Coordinates of C-alpha atoms in Angstrom, one line a residue:
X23 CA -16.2 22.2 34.3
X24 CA -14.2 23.7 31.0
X25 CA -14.0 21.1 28.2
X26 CA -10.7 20.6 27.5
X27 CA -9.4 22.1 24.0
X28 CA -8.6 19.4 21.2
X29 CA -5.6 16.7 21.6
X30 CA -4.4 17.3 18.3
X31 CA -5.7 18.5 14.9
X32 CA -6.0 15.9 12.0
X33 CA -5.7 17.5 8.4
X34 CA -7.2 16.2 5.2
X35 CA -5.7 17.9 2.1
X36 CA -7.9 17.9 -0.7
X37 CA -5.1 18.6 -3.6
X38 CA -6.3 18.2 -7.5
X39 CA -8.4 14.7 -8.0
X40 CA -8.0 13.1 -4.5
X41 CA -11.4 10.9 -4.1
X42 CA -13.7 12.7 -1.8
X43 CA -15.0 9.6 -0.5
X44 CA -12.0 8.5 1.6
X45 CA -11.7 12.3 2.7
X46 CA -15.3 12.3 4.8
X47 CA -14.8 8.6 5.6
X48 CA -11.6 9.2 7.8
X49 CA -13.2 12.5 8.9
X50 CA -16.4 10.0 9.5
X51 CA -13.8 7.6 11.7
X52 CA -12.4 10.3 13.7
X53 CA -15.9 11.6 14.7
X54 CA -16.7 8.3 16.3
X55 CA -13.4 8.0 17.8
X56 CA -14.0 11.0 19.6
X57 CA -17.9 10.7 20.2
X58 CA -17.0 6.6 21.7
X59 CA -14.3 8.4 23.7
X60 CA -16.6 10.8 25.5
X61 CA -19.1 7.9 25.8
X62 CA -16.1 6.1 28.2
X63 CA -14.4 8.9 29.9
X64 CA -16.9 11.7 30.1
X65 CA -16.6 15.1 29.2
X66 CA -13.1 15.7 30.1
X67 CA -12.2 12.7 27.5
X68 CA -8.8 13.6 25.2
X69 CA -10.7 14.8 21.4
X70 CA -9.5 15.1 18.0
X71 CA -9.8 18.2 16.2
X72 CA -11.0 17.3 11.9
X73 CA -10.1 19.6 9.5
X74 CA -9.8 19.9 5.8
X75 CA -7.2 22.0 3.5
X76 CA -7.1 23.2 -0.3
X77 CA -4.8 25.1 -2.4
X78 CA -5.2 28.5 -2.0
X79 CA -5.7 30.8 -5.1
X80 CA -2.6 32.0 -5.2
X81 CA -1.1 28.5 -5.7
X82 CA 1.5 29.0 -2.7
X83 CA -0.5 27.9 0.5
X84 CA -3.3 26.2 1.7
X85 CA -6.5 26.9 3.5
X86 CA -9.1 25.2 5.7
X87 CA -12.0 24.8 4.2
X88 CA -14.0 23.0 7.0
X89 CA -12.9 23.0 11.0
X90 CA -14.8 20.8 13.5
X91 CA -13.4 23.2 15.9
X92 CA -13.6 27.0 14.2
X93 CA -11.8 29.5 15.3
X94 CA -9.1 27.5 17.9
X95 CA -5.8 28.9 17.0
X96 CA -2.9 26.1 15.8
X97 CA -1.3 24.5 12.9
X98 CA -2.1 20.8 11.9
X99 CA -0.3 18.4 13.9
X100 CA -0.9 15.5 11.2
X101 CA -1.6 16.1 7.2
X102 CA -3.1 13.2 5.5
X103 CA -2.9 13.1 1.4
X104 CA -5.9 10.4 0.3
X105 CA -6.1 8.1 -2.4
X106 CA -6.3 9.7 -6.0
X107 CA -9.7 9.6 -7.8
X108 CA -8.2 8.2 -11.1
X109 CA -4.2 8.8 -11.4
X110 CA -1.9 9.7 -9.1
X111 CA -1.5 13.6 -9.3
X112 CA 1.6 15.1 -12.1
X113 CA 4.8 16.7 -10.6
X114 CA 3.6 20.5 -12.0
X115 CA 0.3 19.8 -10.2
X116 CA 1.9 18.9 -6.6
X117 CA 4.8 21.3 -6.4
X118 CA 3.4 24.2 -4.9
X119 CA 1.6 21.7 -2.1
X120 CA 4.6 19.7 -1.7
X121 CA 6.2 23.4 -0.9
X122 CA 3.6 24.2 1.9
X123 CA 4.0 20.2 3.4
X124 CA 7.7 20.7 3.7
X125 CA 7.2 23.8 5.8
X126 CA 4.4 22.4 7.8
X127 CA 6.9 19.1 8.6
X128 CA 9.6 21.3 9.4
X129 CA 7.6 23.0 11.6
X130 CA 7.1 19.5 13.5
X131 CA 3.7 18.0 11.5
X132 CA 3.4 14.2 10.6
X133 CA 2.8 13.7 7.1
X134 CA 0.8 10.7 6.0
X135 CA -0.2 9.8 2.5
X136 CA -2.8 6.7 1.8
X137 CA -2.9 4.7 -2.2
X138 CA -1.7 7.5 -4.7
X139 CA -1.7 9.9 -2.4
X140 CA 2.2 9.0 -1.7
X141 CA 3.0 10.4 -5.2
X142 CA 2.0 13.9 -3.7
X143 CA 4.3 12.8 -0.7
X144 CA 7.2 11.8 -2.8
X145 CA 7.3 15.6 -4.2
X146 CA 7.9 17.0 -1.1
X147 CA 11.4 14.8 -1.3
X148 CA 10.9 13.7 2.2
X149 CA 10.8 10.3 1.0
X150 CA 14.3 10.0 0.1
X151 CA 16.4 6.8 1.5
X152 CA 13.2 6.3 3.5
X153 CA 10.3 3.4 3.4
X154 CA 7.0 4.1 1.8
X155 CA 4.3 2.1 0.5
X156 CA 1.4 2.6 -2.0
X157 CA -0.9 0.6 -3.7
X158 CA 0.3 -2.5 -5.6
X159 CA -0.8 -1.6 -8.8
X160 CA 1.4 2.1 -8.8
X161 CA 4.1 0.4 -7.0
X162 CA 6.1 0.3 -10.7
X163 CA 5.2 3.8 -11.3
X164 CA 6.3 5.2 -8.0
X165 CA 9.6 3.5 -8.1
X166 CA 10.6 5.1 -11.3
X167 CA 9.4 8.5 -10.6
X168 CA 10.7 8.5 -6.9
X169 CA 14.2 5.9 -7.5
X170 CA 15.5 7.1 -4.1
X171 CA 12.2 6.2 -1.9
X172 CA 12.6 2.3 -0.2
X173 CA 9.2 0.7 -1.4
X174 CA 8.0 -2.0 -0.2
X175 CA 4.4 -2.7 -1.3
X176 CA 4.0 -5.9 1.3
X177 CA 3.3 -3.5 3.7
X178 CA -0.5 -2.1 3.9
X179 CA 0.8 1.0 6.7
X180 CA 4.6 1.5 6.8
X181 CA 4.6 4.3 10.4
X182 CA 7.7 5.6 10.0
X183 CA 6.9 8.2 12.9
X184 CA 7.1 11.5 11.3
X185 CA 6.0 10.0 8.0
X186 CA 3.2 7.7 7.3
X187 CA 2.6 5.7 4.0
X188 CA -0.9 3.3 3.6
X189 CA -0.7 1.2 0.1
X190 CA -4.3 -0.1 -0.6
X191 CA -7.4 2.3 -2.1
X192 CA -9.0 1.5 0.9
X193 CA -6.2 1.8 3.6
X194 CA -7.3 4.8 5.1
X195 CA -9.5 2.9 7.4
X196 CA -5.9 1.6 8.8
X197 CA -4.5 4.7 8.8
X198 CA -6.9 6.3 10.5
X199 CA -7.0 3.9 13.3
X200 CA -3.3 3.8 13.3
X201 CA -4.0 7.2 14.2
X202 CA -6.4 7.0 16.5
X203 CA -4.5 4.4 18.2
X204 CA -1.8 7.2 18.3
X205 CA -3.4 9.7 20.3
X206 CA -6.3 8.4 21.8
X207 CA -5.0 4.6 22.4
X208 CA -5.3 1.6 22.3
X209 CA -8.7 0.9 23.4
X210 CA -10.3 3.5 21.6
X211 CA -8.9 2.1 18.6
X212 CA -10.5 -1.4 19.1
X213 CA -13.8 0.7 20.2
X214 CA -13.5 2.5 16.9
X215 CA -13.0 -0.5 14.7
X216 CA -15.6 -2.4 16.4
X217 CA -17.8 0.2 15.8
X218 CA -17.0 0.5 11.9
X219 CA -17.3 -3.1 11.8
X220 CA -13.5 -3.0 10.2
X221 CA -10.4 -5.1 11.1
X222 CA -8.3 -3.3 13.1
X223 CA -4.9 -2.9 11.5
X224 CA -2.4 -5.6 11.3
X225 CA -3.1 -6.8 7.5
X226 CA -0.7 -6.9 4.6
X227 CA -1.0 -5.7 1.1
X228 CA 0.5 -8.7 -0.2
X229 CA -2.4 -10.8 1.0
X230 CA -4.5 -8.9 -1.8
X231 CA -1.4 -7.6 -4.7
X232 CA -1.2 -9.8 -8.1
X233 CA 2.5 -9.9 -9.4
X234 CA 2.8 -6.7 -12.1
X235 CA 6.5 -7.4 -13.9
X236 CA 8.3 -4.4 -14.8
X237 CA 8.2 -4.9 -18.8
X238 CA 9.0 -1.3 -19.8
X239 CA 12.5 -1.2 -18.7
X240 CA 14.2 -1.2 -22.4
X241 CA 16.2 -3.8 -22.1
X242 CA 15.2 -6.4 -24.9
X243 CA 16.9 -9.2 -24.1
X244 CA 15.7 -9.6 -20.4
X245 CA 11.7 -8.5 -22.0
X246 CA 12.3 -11.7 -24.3
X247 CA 13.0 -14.0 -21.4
X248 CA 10.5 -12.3 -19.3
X249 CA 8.0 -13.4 -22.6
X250 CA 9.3 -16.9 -22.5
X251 CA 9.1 -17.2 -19.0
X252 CA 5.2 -15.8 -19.3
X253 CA 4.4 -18.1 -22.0
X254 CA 5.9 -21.8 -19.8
X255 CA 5.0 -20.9 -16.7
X256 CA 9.0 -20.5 -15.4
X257 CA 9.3 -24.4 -16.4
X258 CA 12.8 -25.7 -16.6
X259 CA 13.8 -21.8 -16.1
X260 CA 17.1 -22.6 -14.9
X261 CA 19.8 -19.8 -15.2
X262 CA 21.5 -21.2 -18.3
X263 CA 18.2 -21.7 -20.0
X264 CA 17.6 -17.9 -19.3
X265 CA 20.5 -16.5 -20.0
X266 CA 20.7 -18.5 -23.4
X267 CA 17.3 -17.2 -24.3
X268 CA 18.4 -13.7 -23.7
X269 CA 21.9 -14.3 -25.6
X270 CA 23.7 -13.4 -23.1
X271 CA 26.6 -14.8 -20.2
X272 CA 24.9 -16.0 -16.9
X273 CA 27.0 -13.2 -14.7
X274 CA 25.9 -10.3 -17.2
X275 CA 22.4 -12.1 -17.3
X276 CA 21.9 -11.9 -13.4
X277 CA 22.9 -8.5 -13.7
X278 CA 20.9 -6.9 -16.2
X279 CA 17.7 -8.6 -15.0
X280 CA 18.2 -7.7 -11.5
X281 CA 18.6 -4.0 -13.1
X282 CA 16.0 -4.5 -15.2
X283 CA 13.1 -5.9 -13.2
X284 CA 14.1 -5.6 -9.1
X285 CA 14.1 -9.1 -8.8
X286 CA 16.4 -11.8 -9.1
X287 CA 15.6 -14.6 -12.2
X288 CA 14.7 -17.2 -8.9
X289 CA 12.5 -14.5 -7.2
X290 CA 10.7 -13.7 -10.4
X291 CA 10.0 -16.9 -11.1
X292 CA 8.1 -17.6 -7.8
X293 CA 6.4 -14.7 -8.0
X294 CA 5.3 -15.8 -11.4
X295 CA 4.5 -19.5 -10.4
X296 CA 2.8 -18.5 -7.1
X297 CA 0.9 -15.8 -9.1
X298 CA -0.9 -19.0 -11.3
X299 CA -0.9 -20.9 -8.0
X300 CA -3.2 -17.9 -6.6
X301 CA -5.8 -18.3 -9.6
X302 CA -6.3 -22.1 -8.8
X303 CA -6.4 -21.8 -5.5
X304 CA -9.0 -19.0 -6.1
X305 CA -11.6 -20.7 -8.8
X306 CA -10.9 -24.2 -8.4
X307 CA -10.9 -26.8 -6.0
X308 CA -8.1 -29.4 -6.3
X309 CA -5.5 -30.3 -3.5
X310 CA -3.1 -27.9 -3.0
X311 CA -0.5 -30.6 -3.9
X312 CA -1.6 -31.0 -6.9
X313 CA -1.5 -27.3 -7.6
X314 CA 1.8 -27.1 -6.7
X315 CA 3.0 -30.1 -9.4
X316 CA 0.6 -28.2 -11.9
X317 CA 3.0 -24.9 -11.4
X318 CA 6.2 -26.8 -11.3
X319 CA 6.9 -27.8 -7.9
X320 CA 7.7 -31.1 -7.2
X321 CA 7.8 -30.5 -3.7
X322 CA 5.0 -29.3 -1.7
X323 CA 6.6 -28.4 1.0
X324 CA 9.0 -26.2 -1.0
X325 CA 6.0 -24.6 -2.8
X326 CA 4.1 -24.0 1.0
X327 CA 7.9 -22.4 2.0
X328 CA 7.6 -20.1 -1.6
X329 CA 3.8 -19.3 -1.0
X330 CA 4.2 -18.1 2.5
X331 CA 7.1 -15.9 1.5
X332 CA 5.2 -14.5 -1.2
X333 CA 1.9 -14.0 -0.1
X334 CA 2.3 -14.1 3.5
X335 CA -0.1 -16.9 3.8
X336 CA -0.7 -20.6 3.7
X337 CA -2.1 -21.8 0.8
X338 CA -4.8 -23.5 2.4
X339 CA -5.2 -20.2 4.6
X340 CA -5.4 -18.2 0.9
X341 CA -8.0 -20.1 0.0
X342 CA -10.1 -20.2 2.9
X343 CA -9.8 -15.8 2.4
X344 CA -10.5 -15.8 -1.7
X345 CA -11.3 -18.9 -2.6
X346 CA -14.8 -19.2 -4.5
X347 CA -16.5 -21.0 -2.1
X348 CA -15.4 -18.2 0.9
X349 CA -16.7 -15.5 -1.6
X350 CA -19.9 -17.2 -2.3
X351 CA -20.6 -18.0 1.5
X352 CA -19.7 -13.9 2.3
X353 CA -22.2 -12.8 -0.3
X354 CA -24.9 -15.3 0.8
X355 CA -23.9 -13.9 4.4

């Protein structure tokens, strides 16, 4: 009996400083997906083909540089740009690799981009007016060099079918098995994961992002109220307080800030409040009522409503994930 050719051919691109490591673990990941796959259905199971690309010399294409299937004729099906080493790569450093992506998604490939990798994705322009994701901590960056792309940074995978985005350093272990899930299916995505010993996808980035203010917008009189608002802990921050602290009316207040940071004076404010709620709930141990008071909730059911919004979790359920005692107990594990 012939064994069947590959399902479809994964691509890694290695452009300019993406981290090695995340390169051979997905190529790791799909190895098992395809060796648990045989395991189950036998030699005529559906495989992936692995493959990795570079810049060629001449600064215009790209190459493979390793094939787990050598010499079987075909174009990637899926391209995935890894995490960065250090910093996202520059503009001049993508733009002849986000030539050669455009052409291979016109010709009908699925680009997917994990952490910083989605600033090599955002050259290729295909993110215009579309929803992407990256990690938390570029999430400013990106924004600014890529105004038309819709971020949203609560997302750990955003599959937008033809384009993928994964936000966290570490996300290619979703992506891959979103992948996997993909082709192969469901149940050798579980298989996969239970393998790896890794949850299988279905977390958000907001469980794990601290709240990172815009503060180098320009715009002095919203940075002073941003200060102020640092410095009390969004106490008695009501609109007319903030808007007489930046010296301004409330309507062009609202305005400005909005412009200035991406969130409205009320939304910043939880954000800032749930942010010290986060550290208590992390490194201490009192009631989560009375961390709510001690960040300016009165109401602890309005501060459980805020917390959940924010972080996408309870804050008991927050600190049963990071609390001290949960870390001590998984090192001790």
């Amino acid at each position: 009996m012939t064994t069947p050719g590959p399902l479809a051919e994964i691509a890694i691109l290695l452009y300019p400083g993406a981290q090695l490591g995340a390169a051979h673990g997905l190529t790791d990941l799909f190895s098992v997906a395809n060796l648990l796959a045989r395991r189950r259905l036998g030699a005529a199971a559906p495989r992936l083909r692995i493959s990795h690309w570079r810049g060629s010399e001449s600064g215009t294409d790209a190459e493979r540089v390793f094939d787990s299937d050598p010499g079987v004729p075909g174009e990637p099906d899926f391209i995935i740009m890894p995490p960065a080493v250090i910093a996202p790569i520059t503009a001049e450093e993508a733009a002849p690799l986000a030539v050669w992506l455009r052409e291979r998604h016109k010709g009908g490939a699925t680009l997917a981009s994990v952490c910083a990798g989605a600033f090599l994705l955002g050259e290729t322009g295909l993110l215009e007016g579309r929803a992407a994701t990256t990690h938390w901590f570029y999430a400013n960056d990106f924004a600014e060099r890529f105004p038309n792309a819709r971020v949203d940074i609560d997302k750990l995978v955003i599959d937008d079918g033809d384009l993928i985005t994964a936000g966290g350093l570490m996300a290619w272990t979703d992506l891959g098995l979103r992948l996997v899930d993909r082709l192969l299916g469901p149940t050798a995505m579980l298989e996969t994961a239970r393998f790896l010993l890794v949850d299988p996808p279905g977390r958000e980035q907001r469980y794990y992002s601290v709240f990172s203010p815009r503060l180098r917008h320009g715009d002095e009189a919203v940075l002073k109220v941003q200060h102020w608002l640092q410095a009390t802990g969004a106490r008695e921050a009501t609109l007319d307080a903030m808007a007489d602290k930046a010296g301004l009316e409330p309507r062009t207040f609202l305005r400005r800030f909005h412009k200035a940071t991406g969130l409205k004076p009320t939304e910043y404010c939880q954000h800032l409040r749930v942010g010290k709620a986060r550290e208590m709930l992390e490194t201490t141990t009192r009631p989560v009522d009375q961390v709510a008071w001690d960040v300016g909730y009165e109401d602890p059911g309005a501060f459980r409503k805020v917390f959940v919004k924010v972080t996408g979790l309870g804050p008991r359920e927050y600190r049963q994930r990071f609390g001290v005692a949960a870390i001590r107990g998984g090192i001790g594990a």
